[in-house]
Amino acid sequence: MKNFKYFRPKNLDELLAIKNELKEEARLLAGGSNLLVYIKEGSLKSGTLVDIGSLAALKGIREKDGYLEIGAAETIIDIMASPVVSEKLPFLRESLRVFANPLIRNISTVAGNIAEGSPIADTAPLLLVLNSEVVAASITGRRNIPIDDFFISLGKTEIKANEVIITIRIPIPETGRGKFVKLGLRKGTSCSVVSVAVWLIANGRGVEDIRIALGGVAPLPLRAVKTEALFRGKILNEHNIGELALEVTNEITPITDVRGGAAYRSEVSAALLSKAVRECLGMEE
Amino acid sequence: MELYEVDLMVNNRAVSARIKAETTLLDFLRENNFIEVKRGCSKGDCGACTVIIDGRPVPSCMTLALQCPGKKIYTVKSLGSWDKLHPLQQAFVDHEAVQCGFCTPGMLMTAKAFLSDQPHPSREEIREAISGNLCRCTGYQKIVDAIESVGKGGEYE
């Protein structure tokens, strides 16, 4: 028997108070595209549905101190439509075009996408290569969590039971170019088999710096730091991009599931990484 | 079990009910006789239950009814009537974009909101716009044809 309550906090204080009181029993509801599936499937049977979807304190997309700050309740579509995002970080807007499908983009949020600690959250590799921060709040205060520390284990994040994500902060890059590529079983509405995000700072074809992150190939969204180190300082050409990209298969641990085998995921990871790097360099459009 | 009073505006009509916290907008609508809203997967995958909320197409199975007070909700019946079909509905008829018809109410609402934003889209843009609405009959060609014809007509409000 399902037994849910509904609560819509009027301000941030009310939200933090109920989260502190109910802890995990307070189920935050923004877009609902995860939560309502759990209720429908019966894996979640009780709790208080805390509606933060229209909470003004969690809205807003702005530039502040060199960071892009995105309120936790901002929808994917509003982020894509934001003039600030278009001007300061078009990479984010372009990457979100492959998020779920147009209907889900109208309701889902970035905070909700990463809050579950899912290895296939499409925004996770983006936030990782952008060195983002997650701002968490509780009744005792706020703290900024570097995205590298955010994902703890499968389904678990750094967010404590009395905390809520209030803002995503992304440092606006001064140089470089990014590319996000995702392989799903279909074009729309499909979970990623593998996704790869790259942020590349290059001088011609020489790699000054590179950040690589992958989804769907480990229990967590992953920064491929060893592969990054191999790329750094190299002059890239038609041949060595593929060879370097292949190195990524040594630091991922993909599984076999309904969407693909482990060996397939490994091959695809290298191919997508190669493609992403080439696109950053304008070798492939 | 706790019940909640809710007043929603559906097709410019006030509709009230006492509902459970977890009642989706889809359940609310169907229980209040808006059965033109179709129940497909109930998990946000198929788009059959799409309605327009404040100008945007969303799957009504992924929205709680309690999240919707103060919002303007439109179902496919807001488009036209038997006597006077909406241009989009007429285009779906003219282009034979309907086979079993189950996806059609959601498809029309997605197309309606899309054309309001982007009155003259390309075929590729149309395909992208309806990529959250699954149709297992038509292969989409005729649906794209229908939406494209309305876009090309240039009379869309």
Short mmCIF file of N, CA and C in Angstrom, two decimals, chain A residues 52-203:
data_model
loop_
_atom_site.label_atom_id
_atom_site.label_comp_id
_atom_site.label_asym_id
_atom_site.label_seq_id
_atom_site.Cartn_x
_atom_site.Cartn_y
_atom_site.Cartn_z
N ILE A 52 9.87 20.92 -5.13
CA ILE A 52 10.77 22.08 -5.24
C ILE A 52 10.75 22.66 -6.65
N GLY A 53 9.86 22.13 -7.50
CA GLY A 53 9.85 22.49 -8.91
C GLY A 53 9.66 23.98 -9.17
N SER A 54 8.91 24.65 -8.30
CA SER A 54 8.68 26.07 -8.56
C SER A 54 9.22 26.94 -7.43
N LEU A 55 10.19 26.40 -6.69
CA LEU A 55 10.76 27.16 -5.58
C LEU A 55 11.72 28.23 -6.11
N ALA A 56 11.37 29.49 -5.88
CA ALA A 56 12.12 30.61 -6.47
C ALA A 56 13.59 30.59 -6.05
N ALA A 57 13.86 30.15 -4.82
CA ALA A 57 15.25 30.16 -4.32
C ALA A 57 16.14 29.20 -5.12
N LEU A 58 15.54 28.24 -5.81
CA LEU A 58 16.33 27.27 -6.58
C LEU A 58 16.27 27.57 -8.08
N LYS A 59 15.78 28.76 -8.42
CA LYS A 59 15.71 29.16 -9.82
C LYS A 59 16.82 30.16 -10.14
N GLY A 60 17.00 30.40 -11.40
CA GLY A 60 17.96 31.42 -11.81
C GLY A 60 19.18 30.82 -12.48
N ILE A 61 19.58 31.45 -13.58
CA ILE A 61 20.81 31.08 -14.28
C ILE A 61 21.58 32.38 -14.46
N ARG A 62 22.76 32.47 -13.84
CA ARG A 62 23.45 33.74 -13.88
C ARG A 62 24.97 33.54 -13.92
N GLU A 63 25.66 34.61 -14.32
CA GLU A 63 27.11 34.61 -14.25
C GLU A 63 27.51 35.36 -13.00
N LYS A 64 28.40 34.75 -12.21
CA LYS A 64 28.84 35.42 -11.00
C LYS A 64 30.28 35.03 -10.69
N ASP A 65 31.14 35.99 -10.55
CA ASP A 65 32.55 35.76 -10.20
C ASP A 65 33.22 34.75 -11.12
N GLY A 66 32.93 34.82 -12.40
CA GLY A 66 33.57 33.91 -13.34
C GLY A 66 32.93 32.53 -13.38
N TYR A 67 31.86 32.35 -12.65
CA TYR A 67 31.15 31.07 -12.66
C TYR A 67 29.78 31.22 -13.30
N LEU A 68 29.34 30.17 -13.95
CA LEU A 68 27.96 30.06 -14.36
C LEU A 68 27.23 29.37 -13.22
N GLU A 69 26.21 30.03 -12.66
CA GLU A 69 25.48 29.44 -11.54
C GLU A 69 24.09 29.07 -11.99
N ILE A 70 23.77 27.79 -11.84
CA ILE A 70 22.48 27.29 -12.29
C ILE A 70 21.69 26.78 -11.09
N GLY A 71 20.54 27.38 -10.85
CA GLY A 71 19.68 26.95 -9.74
C GLY A 71 19.26 25.50 -9.92
N ALA A 72 19.15 24.80 -8.80
CA ALA A 72 18.91 23.35 -8.85
C ALA A 72 17.56 23.00 -9.49
N ALA A 73 16.60 23.92 -9.49
CA ALA A 73 15.29 23.61 -10.06
C ALA A 73 15.14 24.11 -11.50
N GLU A 74 16.23 24.56 -12.09
CA GLU A 74 16.14 25.00 -13.49
C GLU A 74 16.05 23.79 -14.42
N THR A 75 15.12 23.84 -15.35
CA THR A 75 14.94 22.71 -16.26
C THR A 75 16.00 22.73 -17.36
N ILE A 76 16.22 21.57 -17.95
CA ILE A 76 17.17 21.45 -19.05
C ILE A 76 16.81 22.44 -20.17
N ILE A 77 15.53 22.55 -20.48
CA ILE A 77 15.12 23.42 -21.59
C ILE A 77 15.43 24.89 -21.27
N ASP A 78 15.24 25.28 -20.02
CA ASP A 78 15.53 26.67 -19.66
C ASP A 78 17.03 26.96 -19.65
N ILE A 79 17.82 25.95 -19.31
CA ILE A 79 19.27 26.12 -19.39
C ILE A 79 19.69 26.29 -20.85
N MET A 80 19.09 25.45 -21.72
CA MET A 80 19.42 25.54 -23.15
C MET A 80 18.99 26.88 -23.75
N ALA A 81 17.90 27.42 -23.22
CA ALA A 81 17.36 28.66 -23.78
C ALA A 81 18.01 29.90 -23.17
N SER A 82 18.83 29.71 -22.14
CA SER A 82 19.38 30.86 -21.42
C SER A 82 20.41 31.62 -22.26
N PRO A 83 20.24 32.93 -22.39
CA PRO A 83 21.22 33.74 -23.13
C PRO A 83 22.61 33.70 -22.47
N VAL A 84 22.65 33.62 -21.15
CA VAL A 84 23.94 33.58 -20.46
C VAL A 84 24.70 32.30 -20.84
N VAL A 85 23.97 31.19 -20.87
CA VAL A 85 24.60 29.91 -21.23
C VAL A 85 25.08 29.96 -22.68
N SER A 86 24.24 30.50 -23.56
CA SER A 86 24.62 30.58 -24.97
C SER A 86 25.88 31.42 -25.15
N GLU A 87 25.97 32.48 -24.38
CA GLU A 87 27.11 33.38 -24.55
C GLU A 87 28.38 32.84 -23.89
N LYS A 88 28.25 32.32 -22.69
CA LYS A 88 29.43 31.96 -21.89
C LYS A 88 29.85 30.50 -22.05
N LEU A 89 28.89 29.64 -22.34
CA LEU A 89 29.23 28.21 -22.37
C LEU A 89 28.35 27.46 -23.38
N PRO A 90 28.48 27.82 -24.66
CA PRO A 90 27.64 27.16 -25.66
C PRO A 90 27.82 25.64 -25.69
N PHE A 91 28.99 25.17 -25.23
CA PHE A 91 29.23 23.72 -25.11
C PHE A 91 28.13 23.03 -24.29
N LEU A 92 27.71 23.69 -23.22
CA LEU A 92 26.68 23.10 -22.36
C LEU A 92 25.35 23.01 -23.10
N ARG A 93 24.99 24.10 -23.77
CA ARG A 93 23.72 24.11 -24.52
C ARG A 93 23.74 23.02 -25.60
N GLU A 94 24.84 22.95 -26.35
CA GLU A 94 24.92 21.96 -27.44
C GLU A 94 24.86 20.54 -26.89
N SER A 95 25.54 20.31 -25.78
CA SER A 95 25.58 18.97 -25.21
C SER A 95 24.22 18.52 -24.71
N LEU A 96 23.44 19.46 -24.18
CA LEU A 96 22.14 19.10 -23.62
C LEU A 96 21.12 18.74 -24.71
N ARG A 97 21.46 19.01 -25.95
CA ARG A 97 20.54 18.67 -27.04
C ARG A 97 20.30 17.17 -27.16
N VAL A 98 21.22 16.36 -26.61
CA VAL A 98 21.02 14.91 -26.68
C VAL A 98 20.51 14.34 -25.35
N PHE A 99 20.12 15.21 -24.43
CA PHE A 99 19.61 14.75 -23.14
C PHE A 99 18.18 14.22 -23.31
N ALA A 100 17.98 12.95 -22.99
CA ALA A 100 16.64 12.33 -23.00
C ALA A 100 15.89 12.67 -24.29
N ASN A 101 14.77 13.35 -24.17
CA ASN A 101 14.01 13.76 -25.35
C ASN A 101 13.37 15.11 -25.07
N PRO A 102 12.79 15.76 -26.08
CA PRO A 102 12.30 17.13 -25.86
C PRO A 102 11.26 17.24 -24.74
N LEU A 103 10.45 16.22 -24.56
CA LEU A 103 9.41 16.29 -23.51
C LEU A 103 10.05 16.25 -22.13
N ILE A 104 11.00 15.34 -21.97
CA ILE A 104 11.67 15.20 -20.67
C ILE A 104 12.56 16.41 -20.40
N ARG A 105 13.15 16.98 -21.44
CA ARG A 105 13.97 18.19 -21.24
C ARG A 105 13.12 19.35 -20.70
N ASN A 106 11.82 19.29 -20.95
CA ASN A 106 10.94 20.35 -20.45
C ASN A 106 10.71 20.27 -18.95
N ILE A 107 11.00 19.12 -18.34
CA ILE A 107 10.74 18.98 -16.90
C ILE A 107 11.99 18.67 -16.07
N SER A 108 12.99 18.01 -16.68
CA SER A 108 14.13 17.53 -15.90
C SER A 108 15.12 18.63 -15.55
N THR A 109 15.91 18.35 -14.51
CA THR A 109 16.92 19.31 -14.05
C THR A 109 18.29 18.64 -14.02
N VAL A 110 19.34 19.44 -14.07
CA VAL A 110 20.70 18.90 -13.96
C VAL A 110 20.91 18.32 -12.56
N ALA A 111 20.44 19.06 -11.55
CA ALA A 111 20.62 18.59 -10.17
C ALA A 111 19.96 17.22 -9.99
N GLY A 112 18.75 17.08 -10.51
CA GLY A 112 18.05 15.80 -10.41
C GLY A 112 18.75 14.70 -11.17
N ASN A 113 19.37 15.06 -12.27
CA ASN A 113 20.08 14.07 -13.09
C ASN A 113 21.27 13.47 -12.33
N ILE A 114 22.00 14.30 -11.59
CA ILE A 114 23.19 13.78 -10.89
C ILE A 114 22.88 13.29 -9.48
N ALA A 115 21.73 13.72 -8.92
CA ALA A 115 21.45 13.45 -7.50
C ALA A 115 21.34 11.97 -7.19
N GLU A 116 21.02 11.16 -8.21
CA GLU A 116 20.82 9.73 -7.97
C GLU A 116 22.14 8.97 -7.95
N GLY A 117 23.23 9.62 -8.32
CA GLY A 117 24.50 8.91 -8.38
C GLY A 117 24.52 7.83 -9.43
N SER A 118 23.83 8.09 -10.54
CA SER A 118 23.79 7.09 -11.61
C SER A 118 25.01 7.23 -12.52
N PRO A 119 25.61 6.08 -12.91
CA PRO A 119 26.77 6.15 -13.80
C PRO A 119 26.42 6.60 -15.22
N ILE A 120 25.13 6.60 -15.55
CA ILE A 120 24.77 6.99 -16.92
C ILE A 120 24.05 8.33 -16.97
N ALA A 121 24.12 9.11 -15.90
CA ALA A 121 23.55 10.45 -15.94
C ALA A 121 24.29 11.26 -17.01
N ASP A 122 23.57 11.74 -18.00
CA ASP A 122 24.24 12.37 -19.13
C ASP A 122 24.93 13.68 -18.79
N THR A 123 24.49 14.34 -17.73
CA THR A 123 25.14 15.61 -17.41
C THR A 123 26.43 15.42 -16.61
N ALA A 124 26.63 14.21 -16.05
CA ALA A 124 27.80 13.99 -15.19
C ALA A 124 29.13 14.19 -15.93
N PRO A 125 29.32 13.56 -17.10
CA PRO A 125 30.60 13.79 -17.81
C PRO A 125 30.81 15.27 -18.15
N LEU A 126 29.73 15.97 -18.45
CA LEU A 126 29.85 17.41 -18.76
C LEU A 126 30.37 18.17 -17.55
N LEU A 127 29.72 17.93 -16.41
CA LEU A 127 30.12 18.65 -15.20
C LEU A 127 31.55 18.28 -14.81
N LEU A 128 31.93 17.03 -15.05
CA LEU A 128 33.29 16.58 -14.70
C LEU A 128 34.35 17.30 -15.53
N VAL A 129 34.16 17.37 -16.84
CA VAL A 129 35.21 18.01 -17.65
C VAL A 129 35.23 19.52 -17.46
N LEU A 130 34.15 20.06 -16.92
CA LEU A 130 34.10 21.51 -16.69
C LEU A 130 34.55 21.88 -15.28
N ASN A 131 35.03 20.89 -14.50
CA ASN A 131 35.48 21.17 -13.13
C ASN A 131 34.41 21.88 -12.30
N SER A 132 33.18 21.39 -12.38
CA SER A 132 32.06 22.07 -11.74
C SER A 132 32.05 21.85 -10.23
N GLU A 133 31.18 22.59 -9.58
CA GLU A 133 30.96 22.41 -8.14
C GLU A 133 29.47 22.26 -7.89
N VAL A 134 29.14 21.44 -6.90
CA VAL A 134 27.75 21.30 -6.48
C VAL A 134 27.61 22.00 -5.14
N VAL A 135 26.68 22.94 -5.04
CA VAL A 135 26.48 23.64 -3.78
C VAL A 135 25.36 22.94 -3.01
N ALA A 136 25.69 22.45 -1.83
CA ALA A 136 24.71 21.77 -0.98
C ALA A 136 24.39 22.67 0.21
N ALA A 137 23.13 22.62 0.64
CA ALA A 137 22.73 23.43 1.79
C ALA A 137 21.99 22.56 2.80
N SER A 138 22.17 22.91 4.07
CA SER A 138 21.38 22.29 5.14
C SER A 138 21.08 23.39 6.15
N ILE A 139 20.37 23.06 7.22
CA ILE A 139 20.05 24.11 8.19
C ILE A 139 21.30 24.67 8.84
N THR A 140 22.41 23.94 8.78
CA THR A 140 23.63 24.45 9.43
C THR A 140 24.51 25.26 8.49
N GLY A 141 24.22 25.26 7.19
CA GLY A 141 25.02 26.09 6.31
C GLY A 141 25.16 25.51 4.91
N ARG A 142 26.10 26.08 4.19
CA ARG A 142 26.31 25.67 2.80
C ARG A 142 27.72 25.17 2.61
N ARG A 143 27.91 24.32 1.62
CA ARG A 143 29.27 23.93 1.25
C ARG A 143 29.32 23.64 -0.24
N ASN A 144 30.49 23.90 -0.81
CA ASN A 144 30.70 23.65 -2.23
C ASN A 144 31.44 22.34 -2.39
N ILE A 145 30.85 21.42 -3.13
CA ILE A 145 31.46 20.10 -3.32
C ILE A 145 32.04 20.05 -4.73
N PRO A 146 33.37 19.89 -4.85
CA PRO A 146 33.93 19.72 -6.21
C PRO A 146 33.33 18.48 -6.84
N ILE A 147 33.05 18.56 -8.13
CA ILE A 147 32.37 17.44 -8.78
C ILE A 147 33.20 16.17 -8.71
N ASP A 148 34.52 16.31 -8.63
CA ASP A 148 35.38 15.11 -8.51
C ASP A 148 35.10 14.34 -7.21
N ASP A 149 34.59 15.03 -6.20
CA ASP A 149 34.30 14.37 -4.92
C ASP A 149 32.83 14.00 -4.77
N PHE A 150 32.02 14.35 -5.76
CA PHE A 150 30.57 14.26 -5.59
C PHE A 150 30.05 12.82 -5.65
N PHE A 151 30.55 12.04 -6.62
CA PHE A 151 30.05 10.68 -6.80
C PHE A 151 30.86 9.73 -5.92
N ILE A 152 30.19 9.02 -5.03
CA ILE A 152 30.87 8.18 -4.03
C ILE A 152 30.90 6.71 -4.48
N SER A 153 29.74 6.19 -4.78
CA SER A 153 29.63 4.81 -5.26
C SER A 153 28.31 4.70 -6.00
N LEU A 154 28.06 3.55 -6.57
CA LEU A 154 26.85 3.39 -7.37
C LEU A 154 25.61 3.81 -6.56
N GLY A 155 24.93 4.82 -7.01
CA GLY A 155 23.72 5.28 -6.33
C GLY A 155 23.97 6.15 -5.12
N LYS A 156 25.23 6.45 -4.84
CA LYS A 156 25.51 7.24 -3.64
C LYS A 156 26.35 8.47 -3.99
N THR A 157 25.93 9.60 -3.43
CA THR A 157 26.69 10.83 -3.66
C THR A 157 27.12 11.43 -2.32
N GLU A 158 27.86 12.49 -2.42
CA GLU A 158 28.38 13.19 -1.23
C GLU A 158 27.28 13.93 -0.47
N ILE A 159 26.11 14.07 -1.06
CA ILE A 159 25.02 14.81 -0.41
C ILE A 159 24.50 14.04 0.81
N LYS A 160 24.51 14.71 1.97
CA LYS A 160 24.05 14.08 3.20
C LYS A 160 22.52 14.08 3.29
N ALA A 161 22.01 13.26 4.19
CA ALA A 161 20.55 13.08 4.28
C ALA A 161 19.81 14.37 4.63
N ASN A 162 20.51 15.30 5.28
CA ASN A 162 19.82 16.55 5.65
C ASN A 162 20.15 17.69 4.68
N GLU A 163 20.83 17.35 3.58
CA GLU A 163 21.23 18.39 2.63
C GLU A 163 20.40 18.34 1.36
N VAL A 164 20.36 19.48 0.69
CA VAL A 164 19.78 19.54 -0.66
C VAL A 164 20.76 20.26 -1.58
N ILE A 165 20.74 19.87 -2.83
CA ILE A 165 21.52 20.60 -3.84
C ILE A 165 20.77 21.89 -4.14
N ILE A 166 21.45 23.02 -4.04
CA ILE A 166 20.75 24.27 -4.36
C ILE A 166 21.27 24.92 -5.65
N THR A 167 22.53 24.70 -5.98
CA THR A 167 23.11 25.35 -7.17
C THR A 167 24.17 24.46 -7.79
N ILE A 168 24.28 24.53 -9.10
CA ILE A 168 25.42 23.94 -9.80
C ILE A 168 26.29 25.11 -10.26
N ARG A 169 27.58 25.07 -9.92
CA ARG A 169 28.49 26.15 -10.31
C ARG A 169 29.50 25.63 -11.31
N ILE A 170 29.61 26.31 -12.43
CA ILE A 170 30.54 25.88 -13.47
C ILE A 170 31.49 27.04 -13.78
N PRO A 171 32.80 26.84 -13.55
CA PRO A 171 33.73 27.92 -13.91
C PRO A 171 33.69 28.14 -15.42
N ILE A 172 33.53 29.39 -15.83
CA ILE A 172 33.45 29.67 -17.27
C ILE A 172 34.85 29.56 -17.86
N PRO A 173 35.06 28.62 -18.78
CA PRO A 173 36.41 28.42 -19.30
C PRO A 173 36.85 29.60 -20.16
N GLU A 174 38.13 29.97 -20.01
CA GLU A 174 38.63 31.08 -20.81
C GLU A 174 39.10 30.62 -22.18
N THR A 175 39.61 29.38 -22.21
CA THR A 175 40.05 28.84 -23.49
C THR A 175 39.58 27.40 -23.62
N GLY A 176 39.72 26.88 -24.81
CA GLY A 176 39.43 25.48 -25.04
C GLY A 176 38.11 25.26 -25.74
N ARG A 177 37.89 24.00 -26.05
CA ARG A 177 36.70 23.63 -26.79
C ARG A 177 36.21 22.28 -26.27
N GLY A 178 34.90 22.14 -26.18
CA GLY A 178 34.37 20.89 -25.64
C GLY A 178 33.53 20.14 -26.63
N LYS A 179 33.42 18.84 -26.38
CA LYS A 179 32.52 18.03 -27.20
C LYS A 179 31.97 16.90 -26.34
N PHE A 180 30.69 16.66 -26.47
CA PHE A 180 30.03 15.56 -25.77
C PHE A 180 29.44 14.63 -26.81
N VAL A 181 29.80 13.36 -26.74
CA VAL A 181 29.19 12.40 -27.65
C VAL A 181 28.60 11.25 -26.85
N LYS A 182 27.45 10.83 -27.29
CA LYS A 182 26.70 9.82 -26.56
C LYS A 182 26.23 8.77 -27.54
N LEU A 183 26.39 7.52 -27.14
CA LEU A 183 25.81 6.46 -27.94
C LEU A 183 24.69 5.81 -27.14
N GLY A 184 23.48 5.86 -27.69
CA GLY A 184 22.35 5.15 -27.09
C GLY A 184 21.88 4.12 -28.09
N LEU A 185 20.88 3.35 -27.69
CA LEU A 185 20.38 2.33 -28.62
C LEU A 185 19.50 2.95 -29.69
N ARG A 186 18.94 4.12 -29.38
CA ARG A 186 18.18 4.88 -30.36
C ARG A 186 18.67 6.31 -30.28
N LYS A 187 18.11 7.14 -31.14
CA LYS A 187 18.53 8.54 -31.13
C LYS A 187 17.87 9.28 -29.96
N GLY A 188 16.58 9.10 -29.78
CA GLY A 188 15.88 9.82 -28.73
C GLY A 188 15.50 8.92 -27.57
N THR A 189 15.27 9.54 -26.40
CA THR A 189 14.71 8.86 -25.24
C THR A 189 15.52 7.66 -24.77
N SER A 190 16.79 7.56 -25.13
CA SER A 190 17.44 6.33 -24.71
C SER A 190 18.55 6.61 -23.71
N CYS A 191 18.70 5.66 -22.77
CA CYS A 191 19.80 5.73 -21.83
C CYS A 191 21.09 5.55 -22.60
N SER A 192 22.15 6.17 -22.11
CA SER A 192 23.44 6.03 -22.76
C SER A 192 24.00 4.63 -22.60
N VAL A 193 24.57 4.09 -23.67
CA VAL A 193 25.40 2.89 -23.56
C VAL A 193 26.77 3.36 -23.07
N VAL A 194 27.28 4.35 -23.74
CA VAL A 194 28.51 5.02 -23.35
C VAL A 194 28.36 6.50 -23.69
N SER A 195 28.87 7.36 -22.84
CA SER A 195 28.93 8.78 -23.21
C SER A 195 30.33 9.29 -22.86
N VAL A 196 30.81 10.20 -23.68
CA VAL A 196 32.16 10.75 -23.47
C VAL A 196 32.10 12.27 -23.61
N ALA A 197 32.69 12.94 -22.65
CA ALA A 197 32.84 14.40 -22.74
C ALA A 197 34.33 14.72 -22.75
N VAL A 198 34.68 15.68 -23.58
CA VAL A 198 36.08 16.11 -23.68
C VAL A 198 36.12 17.64 -23.61
N TRP A 199 37.06 18.16 -22.83
CA TRP A 199 37.38 19.59 -22.91
C TRP A 199 38.85 19.68 -23.28
N LEU A 200 39.13 20.30 -24.42
CA LEU A 200 40.48 20.30 -24.96
C LEU A 200 40.99 21.72 -25.12
N ILE A 201 42.17 21.96 -24.55
CA ILE A 201 42.84 23.24 -24.78
C ILE A 201 44.05 22.92 -25.66
N ALA A 202 43.99 23.39 -26.91
CA ALA A 202 45.02 23.01 -27.87
C ALA A 202 45.63 24.25 -28.50
N ASN A 203 46.90 24.10 -28.87
CA ASN A 203 47.58 25.13 -29.63
C ASN A 203 47.85 24.50 -30.99
#
